[in-house]
């Protein structure tokens, strides 16, 4: 294990994991609507999805990097999906307990968001091409990097989820809840626009 390279990787991963990206904002908005405990299936889906995506990128990093059209296509599919989620959040009303089980997002949604998230692809590509040999150049070594990365991401998702849950408890008024939904929905839409803009 290259300790210096590991420290640089952590310096790369930590700030990104706590910035307001699609996963963090979705964790916060869902928790503000349903509470943190009811958001755990969504967050667990994000974990599984990130691990699956990490395995795909670790195995085919060079192929994905060389096929720019594939990466661009996945990015725009992801943007469309994030815009759809932002619309669902911003137009949502308050939730009664009877409606909760029917409307809350599932583990599958968390997985799907990772698989169509162009930003996640780029993040993992950078991780693999820059730090993929921290634990050796084998596929197992790369998956250790992915697992460490998803552990840090999970902390960020939970922190944002707890933040959203705190908003739910603080602003229990239906009008305030709708306003919070619209703010989170608009923020998620802005993230989608940012991802879509050519860099």
GROMACS .gro file of C-alpha atoms in nm:
model
  199
    1UNK     CA    1   0.000   0.000   0.000
    2UNK     CA    2   0.128   0.345  -0.098
    3UNK     CA    3   0.046   0.560   0.208
    4UNK     CA    4   0.127   0.892   0.040
    5UNK     CA    5  -0.099   0.808  -0.255
    6UNK     CA    6  -0.372   0.695  -0.016
    7UNK     CA    7  -0.361   1.033   0.164
    8UNK     CA    8  -0.386   1.218  -0.168
    9UNK     CA    9  -0.683   0.998  -0.265
   10UNK     CA   10  -0.858   1.082   0.063
   11UNK     CA   11  -0.790   1.452   0.003
   12UNK     CA   12  -0.959   1.411  -0.336
   13UNK     CA   13  -1.255   1.207  -0.208
   14UNK     CA   14  -1.349   1.378   0.119
   15UNK     CA   15  -1.448   1.724  -0.011
   16UNK     CA   16  -1.641   1.582  -0.308
   17UNK     CA   17  -1.833   1.348  -0.077
   18UNK     CA   18  -1.982   1.637   0.121
   19UNK     CA   19  -2.059   1.881  -0.163
   20UNK     CA   20  -2.425   1.920  -0.276
   21UNK     CA   21  -2.437   1.662  -0.555
   22UNK     CA   22  -2.733   1.450  -0.675
   23UNK     CA   23  -2.697   1.182  -0.405
   24UNK     CA   24  -2.650   1.425  -0.116
   25UNK     CA   25  -2.941   1.646  -0.220
   26UNK     CA   26  -3.168   1.346  -0.279
   27UNK     CA   27  -3.077   1.206   0.065
   28UNK     CA   28  -3.159   1.541   0.226
   29UNK     CA   29  -3.482   1.600   0.037
   30UNK     CA   30  -3.612   1.246   0.093
   31UNK     CA   31  -3.525   1.262   0.465
   32UNK     CA   32  -3.693   1.602   0.497
   33UNK     CA   33  -4.009   1.444   0.355
   34UNK     CA   34  -4.011   1.098   0.515
   35UNK     CA   35  -3.750   1.109   0.793
   36UNK     CA   36  -3.402   0.959   0.804
   37UNK     CA   37  -3.504   0.601   0.890
   38UNK     CA   38  -3.739   0.583   0.592
   39UNK     CA   39  -3.455   0.704   0.369
   40UNK     CA   40  -3.221   0.419   0.463
   41UNK     CA   41  -3.344   0.192   0.177
   42UNK     CA   42  -3.270   0.472  -0.071
   43UNK     CA   43  -2.924   0.530   0.082
   44UNK     CA   44  -2.849   0.155   0.084
   45UNK     CA   45  -2.940   0.152  -0.287
   46UNK     CA   46  -2.688   0.430  -0.342
   47UNK     CA   47  -2.424   0.214  -0.171
   48UNK     CA   48  -2.503  -0.094  -0.383
   49UNK     CA   49  -2.525   0.115  -0.699
   50UNK     CA   50  -2.191   0.284  -0.631
   51UNK     CA   51  -2.025  -0.054  -0.569
   52UNK     CA   52  -2.173  -0.196  -0.892
   53UNK     CA   53  -2.068   0.111  -1.088
   54UNK     CA   54  -1.724   0.099  -0.925
   55UNK     CA   55  -1.681  -0.264  -1.034
   56UNK     CA   56  -1.782  -0.175  -1.391
   57UNK     CA   57  -1.543   0.120  -1.405
   58UNK     CA   58  -1.261  -0.076  -1.238
   59UNK     CA   59  -1.298  -0.353  -1.496
   60UNK     CA   60  -1.347  -0.136  -1.803
   61UNK     CA   61  -1.187   0.201  -1.716
   62UNK     CA   62  -0.980   0.219  -2.033
   63UNK     CA   63  -1.270   0.119  -2.260
   64UNK     CA   64  -1.508   0.374  -2.103
   65UNK     CA   65  -1.243   0.647  -2.111
   66UNK     CA   66  -1.166   0.586  -2.479
   67UNK     CA   67  -1.537   0.586  -2.580
   68UNK     CA   68  -1.632   0.948  -2.519
   69UNK     CA   69  -1.971   0.909  -2.689
   70UNK     CA   70  -2.070   0.635  -2.444
   71UNK     CA   71  -1.974   0.852  -2.149
   72UNK     CA   72  -2.156   1.153  -2.297
   73UNK     CA   73  -2.468   0.943  -2.361
   74UNK     CA   74  -2.471   0.809  -2.006
   75UNK     CA   75  -2.423   1.163  -1.875
   76UNK     CA   76  -2.731   1.291  -2.058
   77UNK     CA   77  -2.941   0.994  -1.950
   78UNK     CA   78  -2.834   1.073  -1.594
   79UNK     CA   79  -2.919   1.442  -1.637
   80UNK     CA   80  -3.268   1.351  -1.761
   81UNK     CA   81  -3.321   1.118  -1.465
   82UNK     CA   82  -3.201   1.381  -1.215
   83UNK     CA   83  -3.432   1.643  -1.374
   84UNK     CA   84  -3.721   1.395  -1.338
   85UNK     CA   85  -3.637   1.341  -0.971
   86UNK     CA   86  -3.609   1.718  -0.914
   87UNK     CA   87  -3.957   1.762  -1.065
   88UNK     CA   88  -4.099   1.486  -0.845
   89UNK     CA   89  -3.948   1.647  -0.534
   90UNK     CA   90  -4.041   2.008  -0.612
   91UNK     CA   91  -4.404   1.925  -0.696
   92UNK     CA   92  -4.455   1.691  -0.400
   93UNK     CA   93  -4.708   1.786  -0.138
   94UNK     CA   94  -4.692   1.703   0.231
   95UNK     CA   95  -4.711   1.337   0.328
   96UNK     CA   96  -4.962   1.162   0.547
   97UNK     CA   97  -4.851   0.843   0.720
   98UNK     CA   98  -5.095   0.644   0.502
   99UNK     CA   99  -4.925   0.768   0.185
  100UNK     CA  100  -4.570   0.717   0.308
  101UNK     CA  101  -4.523   0.353   0.213
  102UNK     CA  102  -4.655   0.415  -0.140
  103UNK     CA  103  -4.452   0.721  -0.235
  104UNK     CA  104  -4.108   0.692  -0.075
  105UNK     CA  105  -3.812   0.609  -0.297
  106UNK     CA  106  -3.676   0.257  -0.291
  107UNK     CA  107  -3.339   0.081  -0.293
  108UNK     CA  108  -3.386   0.036  -0.668
  109UNK     CA  109  -3.403   0.413  -0.718
  110UNK     CA  110  -3.075   0.455  -0.529
  111UNK     CA  111  -2.908   0.191  -0.749
  112UNK     CA  112  -3.050   0.335  -1.072
  113UNK     CA  113  -2.932   0.687  -0.987
  114UNK     CA  114  -2.572   0.564  -0.969
  115UNK     CA  115  -2.587   0.371  -1.294
  116UNK     CA  116  -2.707   0.675  -1.492
  117UNK     CA  117  -2.500   0.932  -1.303
  118UNK     CA  118  -2.237   1.068  -1.542
  119UNK     CA  119  -2.074   1.260  -1.257
  120UNK     CA  120  -2.026   0.931  -1.069
  121UNK     CA  121  -1.868   0.773  -1.380
  122UNK     CA  122  -1.624   1.063  -1.411
  123UNK     CA  123  -1.547   1.054  -1.037
  124UNK     CA  124  -1.474   0.681  -1.049
  125UNK     CA  125  -1.271   0.713  -1.370
  126UNK     CA  126  -1.050   0.973  -1.203
  127UNK     CA  127  -1.026   0.749  -0.898
  128UNK     CA  128  -0.923   0.446  -1.105
  129UNK     CA  129  -0.681   0.625  -1.338
  130UNK     CA  130  -0.517   0.832  -1.063
  131UNK     CA  131  -0.538   0.614  -0.751
  132UNK     CA  132  -0.629   0.266  -0.878
  133UNK     CA  133  -0.294   0.120  -0.778
  134UNK     CA  134  -0.297   0.231  -0.411
  135UNK     CA  135  -0.366  -0.129  -0.305
  136UNK     CA  136  -0.200  -0.288  -0.608
  137UNK     CA  137  -0.297  -0.297  -0.974
  138UNK     CA  138  -0.526  -0.601  -0.954
  139UNK     CA  139  -0.905  -0.592  -0.981
  140UNK     CA  140  -0.931  -0.674  -0.608
  141UNK     CA  141  -0.700  -0.385  -0.526
  142UNK     CA  142  -0.916  -0.151  -0.734
  143UNK     CA  143  -1.230  -0.277  -0.558
  144UNK     CA  144  -1.071  -0.199  -0.220
  145UNK     CA  145  -1.031   0.158  -0.347
  146UNK     CA  146  -1.398   0.160  -0.454
  147UNK     CA  147  -1.512   0.017  -0.117
  148UNK     CA  148  -1.312   0.278   0.075
  149UNK     CA  149  -1.456   0.547  -0.150
  150UNK     CA  150  -1.815   0.430  -0.097
  151UNK     CA  151  -1.758   0.423   0.279
  152UNK     CA  152  -1.665   0.793   0.270
  153UNK     CA  153  -1.958   0.864   0.037
  154UNK     CA  154  -2.194   0.687   0.277
  155UNK     CA  155  -2.091   0.923   0.557
  156UNK     CA  156  -2.173   1.218   0.332
  157UNK     CA  157  -2.511   1.074   0.231
  158UNK     CA  158  -2.602   1.009   0.594
  159UNK     CA  159  -2.492   1.356   0.705
  160UNK     CA  160  -2.711   1.514   0.436
  161UNK     CA  161  -2.994   1.275   0.524
  162UNK     CA  162  -2.975   1.374   0.891
  163UNK     CA  163  -2.968   1.739   0.786
  164UNK     CA  164  -3.288   1.687   0.586
  165UNK     CA  165  -3.448   1.497   0.873
  166UNK     CA  166  -3.362   1.785   1.107
  167UNK     CA  167  -3.542   2.022   0.870
  168UNK     CA  168  -3.847   1.796   0.878
  169UNK     CA  169  -3.860   1.811   1.257
  170UNK     CA  170  -3.793   2.184   1.272
  171UNK     CA  171  -4.041   2.282   1.000
  172UNK     CA  172  -4.334   2.050   1.054
  173UNK     CA  173  -4.579   2.301   0.908
  174UNK     CA  174  -4.724   2.177   0.573
  175UNK     CA  175  -4.647   2.506   0.394
  176UNK     CA  176  -4.286   2.498   0.516
  177UNK     CA  177  -4.256   2.135   0.403
  178UNK     CA  178  -4.371   2.225   0.053
  179UNK     CA  179  -4.123   2.514   0.043
  180UNK     CA  180  -3.838   2.283   0.153
  181UNK     CA  181  -3.937   2.035  -0.121
  182UNK     CA  182  -3.924   2.312  -0.381
  183UNK     CA  183  -3.585   2.436  -0.261
  184UNK     CA  184  -3.437   2.085  -0.272
  185UNK     CA  185  -3.602   2.013  -0.606
  186UNK     CA  186  -3.465   2.334  -0.757
  187UNK     CA  187  -3.119   2.262  -0.612
  188UNK     CA  188  -3.123   1.915  -0.769
  189UNK     CA  189  -3.229   2.069  -1.102
  190UNK     CA  190  -2.934   2.312  -1.081
  191UNK     CA  191  -2.700   2.016  -1.027
  192UNK     CA  192  -2.843   1.852  -1.341
  193UNK     CA  193  -2.780   2.171  -1.541
  194UNK     CA  194  -2.424   2.191  -1.406
  195UNK     CA  195  -2.357   1.829  -1.510
  196UNK     CA  196  -2.501   1.892  -1.858
  197UNK     CA  197  -2.285   2.198  -1.931
  198UNK     CA  198  -1.979   2.093  -2.139
  199UNK     CA  199  -1.660   2.125  -1.936
   0.00000   0.00000   0.00000
